[in-house]
Every structure is written in C-alpha cells, then in structure tokens.
Amino acid sequence: MGLPKFKYLEPETIEGAYPLLAEHKEWAKLVAGGTDLLVRMNQRVVTPSHLINLKRIPNLDYIDHVGNEGLRIGALTTLRTLEKSEVVREKFPIISQAVGRVASPQIRSTATIGGNVCLDTRCWYYNQSHHWRRSLAPCYKLGGDCCYVVKGGDHCFSLFSADTVPALIGLGAKLRLASSGGERVIALEEFYTGVGERVNVLQPGEIVVEVQVPDLPSHTGGVYLKYSTRGVIDFPILGVAAVISIDPGSGACKEARIVLGALAPAPIRAVKAEAGLRGTEIKDSLIEDVAEVARKEAGPIVYIEAPVGYKRRMVRVLVKRAVSRALELAQTA
Amino acid sequence: MTEEREKGYWLRKRGVDSKKFSVIGRSLPRIDSKAKITGEAKYAADLKLSGMLYGKILRSPHAHAKILNIDTSNAEKVSGVKAVVTGKETLGVKYGIWRLRPEFMDEYGLAIGKVRFIGDEVAAVAAVDEETAEEALELIEVEYEPLPGLFDVDSAAAEGAPLIHEGIRDNVSVKRRIEVGDVDKAWEECDYIREDAFRTQVVQHTPMEPHACVASFDFGGKLTIWTSTQSPYFVQCLLAMALGMREGDIRVIRPYVGGGFGCKIEMLKHEFCSALLSKTTGRPVKIVYTREEQFIATRQKTPMIMELKTGVKKDGTIVAVEFRNTLDGGAYHSYSVTTTIIAGILCILPYRVPNYRYNGRHVYTNKPVTGPMRGHGALQPMFAFESQLDLVAEEIGVDPVELRLKNATQPGEIKIPNVAHISSCGLSECIEKVSQSMNWRERGGSLPKGRGIGIGAYGFFSGALYNYFDTQLPYNEAWVRVNSDGSVHYFTLASDVGQGSDTILCQIVAEELGVRLEDVNIVSSDTQIVAGDMGAFSSRTTLMAGNAAKTAAADVREQLFKVTANRLGLKVQDELEARDGRIVIKRSGEGISLAEAAQAYQSANNGAPVIGRGVYTPSTPISEGSVVSPTWSFGAQMVEVDVDRETGQVKVLKVATAHDCGRAINPMAVEGQVEGSLHIALGYALTEEVKMEKGKVFNPSLVDYKILSAVDMPEVESFVVETDDPHGPFGAKEAGEGLTIPTAPAVANAIYNAVGVRIKDLPITPDKILKALEEKKGR
C-alpha cells in the first residue's frame, strides 16, 4: 500500500520551518530520514496533512568535539555517519556500539540521530495496517479507550525501542531544542514522558536540533547490550546500557548509570541499582544483587516480543552482564 | 564459482565421472542470474498495461460469521471506481486443488453466505488507482451475524461444535490410515518402548516477492493473466472452473517469480478477483498483495499435534512405530488430504520400520488456510520422530548416529507396499559423511560446556505421481527445436520460481544435443505454447520435466542423425554422436555442424523445422510399485549449537549436510539449495511463528515475524552423494525440499546434547529452553 496523500514542504533554514509548524500545527509532521514515520504513514497510524522535510536545512549535520566541551551531534547526522565517526569511536565507544545495533546499514544510512531520539513507541496492535485494525476499536494511543497488550489496562503500554537512547542517557546526554521563541536544553532522560500516548515533551513548534554529550571522567566504561531475536533488522526485546566510572586509586565506583530500554513507553533508569554500586568496590556478588534490584525497578513488563516472565529474567541477566562489562572497561581504561 | 573452487568442490564429492558429461555435473552460473542481479528481470508487480485498473479485496474482519447483506452502492459512487464485485457476481461454484474428489473442493471465488476466517474474501474493487480502490473498500457495507469461532482442533472437533463447512461432521474433513505389519503384536517383541507428544507451529512461506497478477480479458472473451505462480496450469484450470470457461481460452503467463515455497501453487483469490474484475470492466486489472495479505490470505504451513510411540530392540533395531496425528487445517481444505497422508508416509521414510500404524485426521478451524510448504508434510513428523529417536537412543545407551545407521533405509526396500518403494538410497553414506565432517565420534563426548551436536535424517519425493488434479495431460511435455543457425529452442511449462529449474533443464537439453548451455534458449512461462506441466512443487521438476526434456532432445537428435547419416553416406546410424555443436562419426570425428544438420533437415522437408518431442507420463504403479513418487531423495544433517544457559539463546555454529540427489546436474545449484533450505529450516526450528489470537494474526510483517537475517546464518558444509537413480534424468533426484526436513530435529537434538533439555514444540525459543532448564534444576 502506498502513502496517504499529504502536502510536502521543504524549508531551507530552521527559521523557515517555524512558520510552517505554526501554520499546520499538529497536522504537520517533521521528517528527516523517514524510516520510522513513513512506515507508520503506510499503515495509516499517522496521516499528517503536511510533511516538513528538514533534510535540506544546512549545518545540522555535524559531529563536533572541541576541547573539554563534550560531544555535539547535529540532529540531521545519520546513524551511519555517527557509527563510523572516529572521534565517537575513540571517546564514546558505547555510542558507536549502540548506533551500530539499530536496524541495518541501509536504514542507518538514512535514519538520523534526531529522528531516533524522537522515535515513536510501538506495540503489536498499534503498529498494524488500517485494514488490520479495522475490526478492533481504537486503543489509547489512537485516541480510543482500551489497551490490547494489557487487557483492562488503563493506559497505553507501548514500548520505546530506540537503541541509541539508553546509551545516550547512560552518558548523561542533553538535547537542544529550538523554536521560534528561542532555544532550550533539556536532559535526554527528561525528554520522555513515560506515557505511551504522548511519548516526549517536545512542544508544538519545537524541533530537536542537537544532541550534547558531556566528556567522560577518566576510568569510565560503558556498554550497551541489545537482546533481540535477529542479529540485524530487529527491535530490541530488551536493551541495557551501563556506564561506570571508578576511582583508579581505591577502585571504588564513583558514578554508575544503568538504563533499561524497550520495557516501557520511556527508557527506565535503574536508580536504586545505580545507588547500590556507587561508593563501593564492585564485587561479583554485588553485581548479582544489583541486577536483582534493577529487575524489580523495571516495573510492570508486558507481553510484546517475548513472554513477560522471560523478559523479567532477562533484565537481571543483561544488567549483570552489562555492569560486569562496563566495570571491566572502566578498570582497563 | 572459480575454476579452482569448482575443482575443490568436486574433490569433496564422490563418484562423479566428469569425463562422461560435458554440461551435466558442472557448476555453471544460472541463466537468469544477470537479469536478476541487474534488475532487468520483470516480475508481475512490474507489469503495466494500457488502461490498466488496480484491484483491492475486502476481507472479513470476523473469524466466523454469516453474511446477511452487502451494500456496495456507496463504493460504486466513488469517482474512479470502475467495478465492485461480490459473491453475487460469481458463478457460485466451488473449486479446489483436489479436482479428483469434489468433496475436497470447498472454496468460492468470493464468499457466499458466510465467512470462515479473518481475511476471507468478501468483495473486490477495481479503480483507476490503488488509493481510489482503497477508498471504495471502506465504503462497502457488510452486515455480518457473528458465529462462534473455533480456534483449536479440540474445540473444533468436539461433539456439537458449530460446523465450519456444511456437512463436514465434527469439522473433521479427512481421516487417513496406514497399516504395515502387525503393530499390536510387535510391541511384545520390543525391549524398550516410549511415547511422546510433539507440536509444531504455524509458519508462513514468506517468499521475497508477494503474490501479484495482471488479468486481461480481450473483446473475444478470452483471458490472459500474468501471475507470480508456481503452477500456470493449475491457475489456468481453476480459473476456468471458477469462471465457467474453457481451459484453452485462458492463457497464463508466468513472469519471473521471486519465490513461492508452496504458497503459490494453487489459484488464489487475487487471480480470481482480477480476472472477474477484468471481465466486468473490459480492462486489464492488477492486484498486488501486501505483505500482510500474503501472511493471512494465501497459505500457511499446517501445524500438527503428534503422538508417537516407538518400540526398539536392545541393540536399537526399530521394531514398531505408531503415529497419531491431528492437523490444524484452518478454514479451507487446500491440499490437506495430501498433507495428511504424506505426513504418515514421510515419517518413516529414512528408516526400516517393519510394523507401522498411522492415523491422521485433518480438522477445520476458523484460521487462515494451511497448505503445502517446502518439505510438504515432512517437517512436522520428522521433527517428532527424529527427536524421539534421540530419546530412545539415550535410554538404551546407543549412540544416535549408530542408531540411525543401524536402521537406515537401503536401496531396494519396500517402505509401504504398493506405496513407497526405494530404487536408490545413499542415506547411510550421508550419515557417515556428516558425522565425519563434525568429527562426531571423537568430539561428540567431549564438547565444551554449553555446546552440543545433533543429527537429523530425512527422505523426500521426487515428484508426486498421484493424479489428484485429474489431469488429461502428461505430467510434463517438452519440445526441442534445432534452428538452422545451430541455436536450440526448448519449450516447456516447467516453472522456474527461483529454484533454478530453467538452468538445470537447459543443461539437460544441452548435454543431450552436445551443445553449450548458452546455445539453448528456453521458453517456460506460457500455457499457450506447451500445455503439459503441473507446476513447481513436490520437488518434481528436475525429474519429471528433466525426463521429458531429455526425451525431446534425444528425439530431435535422432532426427538430425538420420539426415546427417544420409549426408555423410553412412548406413549405420549408431556410429554418430553429438558433441561440441557437431554431429560426428564417433570413430573418425568427421561430421557436420548442428546448424548444417538442421539445414539439411529443412531442405529435405520443405523448410519444416526439426522438432523433437518428449513427455513424462507416469504409469501406475511406476517405480516397481511406488505410486506416491517415482523415487526418493535422502540425506542427513548435523548441527552444532552453543546454548547460553542464562538466556536460553541458541547460536548455531556449524551445519553439515549430505544430500543424496541421485546426481547433481549443477553442483553449485545444489549447494545453493542446501544453504537456502537451511535459512528457511533454521527459522522454522528457532524463530518463526505466525502468532494468532482468536484467529487474528498479530505479526503479519517481516518486522514482527522473525525470518533469520544473513548474520544469523552459520558456517555451512555441504556434500553431494550420488546414487544414479534409474528413474531420474542422468540419475538425478530432487534437491530442494527434502533439505529443509532435518534441521528442526537436528537443532532440538543438539540443544539436548548441549544442556540436557528436550523441547517438543516448535519453535525452540529461548524462553522455552530457560523454563526447561529451570524445571530440570528443580527436579
């Protein structure tokens, strides 16, 4: 099935995009790579009246790392460019690693980092064609009042599956958002609402223009583990990012971040598990305990991609493996 | 393939007399490869005719419902809509692939009276473009009275269950039984007996190219349809039946086909609807299925619920097997009677089973239709039986490889009297080959933790003989014309659907005529040229079309020998041979070119071209009593896996396969089949499952339905074992479907070997392994 009808707009500057957004409001959609949006348009999950293509806008495709000011990634940078970037590989290997697990090389050559952080949530019922959905009443995410994933559920339980985001949150990344009223910078972690019906806090008229990643302290290790059925072209059943910094003298953990992806409408920080690591020298038994804490922190788990009980167990296994690996990297850094 | 690689390849093969042949047995690139690689090849969805309309089909949202009323008036008013058809506009005749038995023909072109699954075809629209057709679909108002849906075989076959098809009691449409020896008595002779239950899942064929066709009626009332099909002949005949036409007035043309695997054998609804819409509008109508339609509205592989009882002697000799099988068939019959019976036959094909009883039944359910799929009827029972044999082997302390060697089918055996007789069989050698390749005897007992190796064996048809389609035609017909310029034209209806049969058949013709592969031009896609061929299924093409091609080529060669003999003044014909594009005297090498021979023939016959004809028509019983297939392929596979005990994830490290295909006409093509088979079969074993809830498929896309990717494929080693079968052209048997059979049990056996858990239901997903590991720990 082809795309539904829409009008196509192509601003040449970011300033040129604002009036278009103001004019068409929620009926317009921003598009860059289109690898997520166009699929949903094909399925008639979204049917915007206007598509505003950002890809003609110059100077939003860059990877800068200057001095101690951290990494700045322009929103229109393709995932493939990011994956291949030498400076990212050297200074932020966890980013290259997470980006390299998104979809396939072909899709990564088109998809952008801005688009990936703005990914919509998905589930087995919502992401279907309109023919498929015809026999069912609309779910919460489609403006209805039921959830098919959790029968009797009182809100949307769709999943946020972007691979890059747990890794970026693990690094303490921020987003720079621009609108006609000016700019603001927001922690990536706070960008997501946790509500499936409205995935992020992007305001009408706002555009994600940059991802900022602070430089890492020395002796920091980070890893993103993706659990999926296929080796490529697959959404994660579970994604776990762990970033750990240690004091090289005492060997104690100075900072730890554990982020769980694909379990809920937003990435989940396992803050209690992180707290369990901070300030101590991390032993294997502690990792086991912390993994169990993270499992409890994961909250309710739904049957999408794999059975609930199994996914819950995998949280423990993957957190354990991610923390062990990140620690190893921190120790050898 | 480079020359060295070709040479190296041969070093691994056995018993090939490459001097004997010039074209046969060579790893030549496929004749369609350049067209496919460059994009020059056109598929049905690429076709555009002048004035062409686009069709879309309205499907039932209910699993089971009465149709009370259909109102198409609003849809017809949409600007650009040229026709809307429903069951009312059809002849209301039932059709089906089992033409021999009307009770198995249960499908209408468009639903009449009721719908039986979510996706059942209710109406169709033709419009100037797809969007308009889509818009019109939304405006068709159908009033349904929902009926109770039956989603599993137990509730469908329960007494008093609503009937899915009128007159089919308990929704059981087929019951079949096989009885060999005396099973009841045989149990007493066994030292060890065990019973197990196994289940398999629904999978879909997922050809790369979804179904597509363009149908065009001319003003003389004759129909031409270009369609992505495995059987132009079946489409032709079943369209004739459903439209009330003469078969000869329907012309089916098969463009390049991007795979079928069984879901493009029968005439399907897009073909019927596009033809009906074209008849109504007088314009060509194209219908291209979405991936979703291809999942729900074509065919799926039949899930089976299987109970197996096997008894053996202490030394592992199989004494008796009893197999009870229930097929969850979905809403319509399709090939189910075939599936039911061949599951019973193929279960014991690789082994000597002196006493055997099979009871199979097929049950209708309100789910998408199941039908044949690559390895038809064999993957399910062989998953069960090969898994159980490993369980037996462990219990009696016999090595699983030795157990199989002890019981392996040998040439000359009668598997099932008057049903399956074995003319050639290299199974024992295949088992030895894969066992050596994996170094099983040395490594088997000392693998690293989490590693395991498992084996599976199999046998499969080389073409089905039983005339269920009730055809008057030969199973294949071939014409070979040698032109006055030395080129060769070969006409057949044998369908190349991606498996490479065009290349194989041209190699056969080239060999017979002593010409190069590139001298042979094939036409294999048009029912209006040569009519006789049933299609590409049941692994029949190499053997059946190959035999007809060989006969036709030999026929034309003999005619050219005659004129050459006159020309050269010879009196004894058999001193001639055709080689290197010439017809020469064997002894002296003196002769004329094939072109000159053809010219001489034409000069002597008022310009008439020289044409050879050949048919393959099975007589019953053929093959010393085999009425199911002329002959059977055999093989064995070993799989090495690494199982992650914490996650249950399985990594397939290496797979070794040895296949007895009689003779490899093209070893590279056989190797391609080995690797392709492994892709489909590993998915079946580990990841693929059409997930349904109350008859609704909720993963009808390649995102959510998990066919494996290239990076998931293991290291592959393949061996060809040649047995020179008396029934095959140049001794060749099948090499396409049988190869998919051993993988699921070999993987299951390898997992057991690795971590000691036995999974009896497919697919073997990580959560099942983890659960079993935990249960084992708890015991």
JSON list of C-alpha atoms in Angstrom, two decimals, chain A residues 1-3 5 122 124-125 127-132 134-136 151 227-232 234-235 303 305 307 310 313-314 317-318 320-321, chain B residues 58 61 130-131 134 137-138 290 292 644 646-647 649 687 691 693 696-700 702-709 711-712 766-767 770 774:
[
{"chain": "A", "resi": 1, "resn": "MET", "atom": "CA", "xyz": [0.00, 0.00, 0.00]},
{"chain": "A", "resi": 2, "resn": "GLY", "atom": "CA", "xyz": [1.26, 3.46, -0.82]},
{"chain": "A", "resi": 3, "resn": "LEU", "atom": "CA", "xyz": [1.49, 6.53, 1.36]},
{"chain": "A", "resi": 5, "resn": "LYS", "atom": "CA", "xyz": [-1.89, 11.89, 0.43]},
{"chain": "A", "resi": 122, "resn": "ARG", "atom": "CA", "xyz": [5.39, 0.64, 19.28]},
{"chain": "A", "resi": 124, "resn": "TRP", "atom": "CA", "xyz": [1.79, -5.45, 18.33]},
{"chain": "A", "resi": 125, "resn": "TYR", "atom": "CA", "xyz": [-1.59, -3.73, 17.94]},
{"chain": "A", "resi": 127, "resn": "ASN", "atom": "CA", "xyz": [1.80, -0.76, 14.52]},
{"chain": "A", "resi": 128, "resn": "GLN", "atom": "CA", "xyz": [-0.52, -2.52, 12.08]},
{"chain": "A", "resi": 129, "resn": "SER", "atom": "CA", "xyz": [-2.20, -1.51, 8.87]},
{"chain": "A", "resi": 130, "resn": "HIS", "atom": "CA", "xyz": [-5.59, 0.17, 8.99]},
{"chain": "A", "resi": 131, "resn": "HIS", "atom": "CA", "xyz": [-7.06, -2.94, 7.39]},
{"chain": "A", "resi": 132, "resn": "TRP", "atom": "CA", "xyz": [-5.75, -4.99, 10.26]},
{"chain": "A", "resi": 134, "resn": "ARG", "atom": "CA", "xyz": [-10.43, -2.18, 11.18]},
{"chain": "A", "resi": 135, "resn": "SER", "atom": "CA", "xyz": [-12.08, -4.90, 13.25]},
{"chain": "A", "resi": 136, "resn": "LEU", "atom": "CA", "xyz": [-10.81, -3.50, 16.57]},
{"chain": "A", "resi": 151, "resn": "LYS", "atom": "CA", "xyz": [-6.26, -6.36, 28.77]},
{"chain": "A", "resi": 227, "resn": "TYR", "atom": "CA", "xyz": [18.83, -8.53, 23.20]},
{"chain": "A", "resi": 228, "resn": "SER", "atom": "CA", "xyz": [16.90, -9.28, 20.00]},
{"chain": "A", "resi": 229, "resn": "THR", "atom": "CA", "xyz": [15.82, -12.36, 18.09]},
{"chain": "A", "resi": 230, "resn": "ARG", "atom": "CA", "xyz": [17.73, -11.46, 14.95]},
{"chain": "A", "resi": 231, "resn": "GLY", "atom": "CA", "xyz": [21.26, -10.15, 14.65]},
{"chain": "A", "resi": 232, "resn": "VAL", "atom": "CA", "xyz": [20.10, -7.24, 12.49]},
{"chain": "A", "resi": 234, "resn": "ASP", "atom": "CA", "xyz": [15.17, -6.19, 14.71]},
{"chain": "A", "resi": 235, "resn": "PHE", "atom": "CA", "xyz": [13.75, -4.16, 17.55]},
{"chain": "A", "resi": 303, "resn": "TYR", "atom": "CA", "xyz": [3.99, -9.42, 26.52]},
{"chain": "A", "resi": 305, "resn": "GLU", "atom": "CA", "xyz": [8.15, -9.79, 21.52]},
{"chain": "A", "resi": 307, "resn": "PRO", "atom": "CA", "xyz": [6.76, -13.63, 27.39]},
{"chain": "A", "resi": 310, "resn": "TYR", "atom": "CA", "xyz": [11.15, -14.40, 30.49]},
{"chain": "A", "resi": 313, "resn": "ARG", "atom": "CA", "xyz": [14.58, -12.71, 33.96]},
{"chain": "A", "resi": 314, "resn": "MET", "atom": "CA", "xyz": [16.47, -11.20, 31.07]},
{"chain": "A", "resi": 317, "resn": "VAL", "atom": "CA", "xyz": [20.89, -11.33, 33.24]},
{"chain": "A", "resi": 318, "resn": "LEU", "atom": "CA", "xyz": [21.56, -8.39, 30.95]},
{"chain": "A", "resi": 320, "resn": "LYS", "atom": "CA", "xyz": [24.55, -8.25, 35.35]},
{"chain": "A", "resi": 321, "resn": "ARG", "atom": "CA", "xyz": [26.42, -8.68, 32.09]},
{"chain": "B", "resi": 58, "resn": "LEU", "atom": "CA", "xyz": [-12.31, -6.52, 1.05]},
{"chain": "B", "resi": 61, "resn": "PRO", "atom": "CA", "xyz": [-12.95, -8.91, 9.98]},
{"chain": "B", "resi": 130, "resn": "GLU", "atom": "CA", "xyz": [-4.91, 1.82, -5.62]},
{"chain": "B", "resi": 131, "resn": "GLU", "atom": "CA", "xyz": [-5.89, 4.75, -3.40]},
{"chain": "B", "resi": 134, "resn": "GLU", "atom": "CA", "xyz": [-8.83, 1.50, -1.05]},
{"chain": "B", "resi": 137, "resn": "LEU", "atom": "CA", "xyz": [-13.33, -0.67, 0.10]},
{"chain": "B", "resi": 138, "resn": "GLU", "atom": "CA", "xyz": [-14.02, 1.48, 3.14]},
{"chain": "B", "resi": 290, "resn": "THR", "atom": "CA", "xyz": [0.57, -6.51, 0.66]},
{"chain": "B", "resi": 292, "resn": "GLU", "atom": "CA", "xyz": [0.01, -8.59, 5.39]},
{"chain": "B", "resi": 644, "resn": "ASP", "atom": "CA", "xyz": [23.53, -19.68, 26.64]},
{"chain": "B", "resi": 646, "resn": "GLU", "atom": "CA", "xyz": [21.38, -17.81, 31.37]},
{"chain": "B", "resi": 647, "resn": "THR", "atom": "CA", "xyz": [19.31, -16.54, 28.47]},
{"chain": "B", "resi": 649, "resn": "GLN", "atom": "CA", "xyz": [19.63, -18.22, 23.41]},
{"chain": "B", "resi": 687, "resn": "THR", "atom": "CA", "xyz": [12.36, -18.19, 15.50]},
{"chain": "B", "resi": 691, "resn": "LYS", "atom": "CA", "xyz": [1.18, -15.63, 16.20]},
{"chain": "B", "resi": 693, "resn": "GLU", "atom": "CA", "xyz": [-5.21, -14.68, 18.90]},
{"chain": "B", "resi": 696, "resn": "LYS", "atom": "CA", "xyz": [-6.24, -12.85, 14.14]},
{"chain": "B", "resi": 697, "resn": "VAL", "atom": "CA", "xyz": [-2.61, -12.83, 13.06]},
{"chain": "B", "resi": 698, "resn": "PHE", "atom": "CA", "xyz": [-0.74, -10.22, 15.01]},
{"chain": "B", "resi": 699, "resn": "ASN", "atom": "CA", "xyz": [2.68, -10.39, 13.41]},
{"chain": "B", "resi": 700, "resn": "PRO", "atom": "CA", "xyz": [1.89, -10.18, 9.68]},
{"chain": "B", "resi": 702, "resn": "LEU", "atom": "CA", "xyz": [8.70, -9.03, 8.28]},
{"chain": "B", "resi": 703, "resn": "VAL", "atom": "CA", "xyz": [9.50, -6.84, 11.27]},
{"chain": "B", "resi": 704, "resn": "ASP", "atom": "CA", "xyz": [7.50, -8.89, 13.74]},
{"chain": "B", "resi": 705, "resn": "TYR", "atom": "CA", "xyz": [7.69, -12.28, 12.01]},
{"chain": "B", "resi": 706, "resn": "LYS", "atom": "CA", "xyz": [11.24, -13.40, 12.56]},
{"chain": "B", "resi": 707, "resn": "ILE", "atom": "CA", "xyz": [12.85, -14.87, 9.50]},
{"chain": "B", "resi": 708, "resn": "LEU", "atom": "CA", "xyz": [16.56, -15.04, 10.12]},
{"chain": "B", "resi": 709, "resn": "SER", "atom": "CA", "xyz": [18.98, -12.49, 8.70]},
{"chain": "B", "resi": 711, "resn": "VAL", "atom": "CA", "xyz": [24.25, -12.52, 10.05]},
{"chain": "B", "resi": 712, "resn": "ASP", "atom": "CA", "xyz": [22.33, -15.25, 11.86]},
{"chain": "B", "resi": 766, "resn": "PRO", "atom": "CA", "xyz": [14.94, -19.07, 24.41]},
{"chain": "B", "resi": 767, "resn": "ASP", "atom": "CA", "xyz": [12.11, -18.81, 26.95]},
{"chain": "B", "resi": 770, "resn": "LEU", "atom": "CA", "xyz": [15.17, -21.43, 30.04]},
{"chain": "B", "resi": 774, "resn": "GLU", "atom": "CA", "xyz": [14.80, -24.35, 35.50]}
]
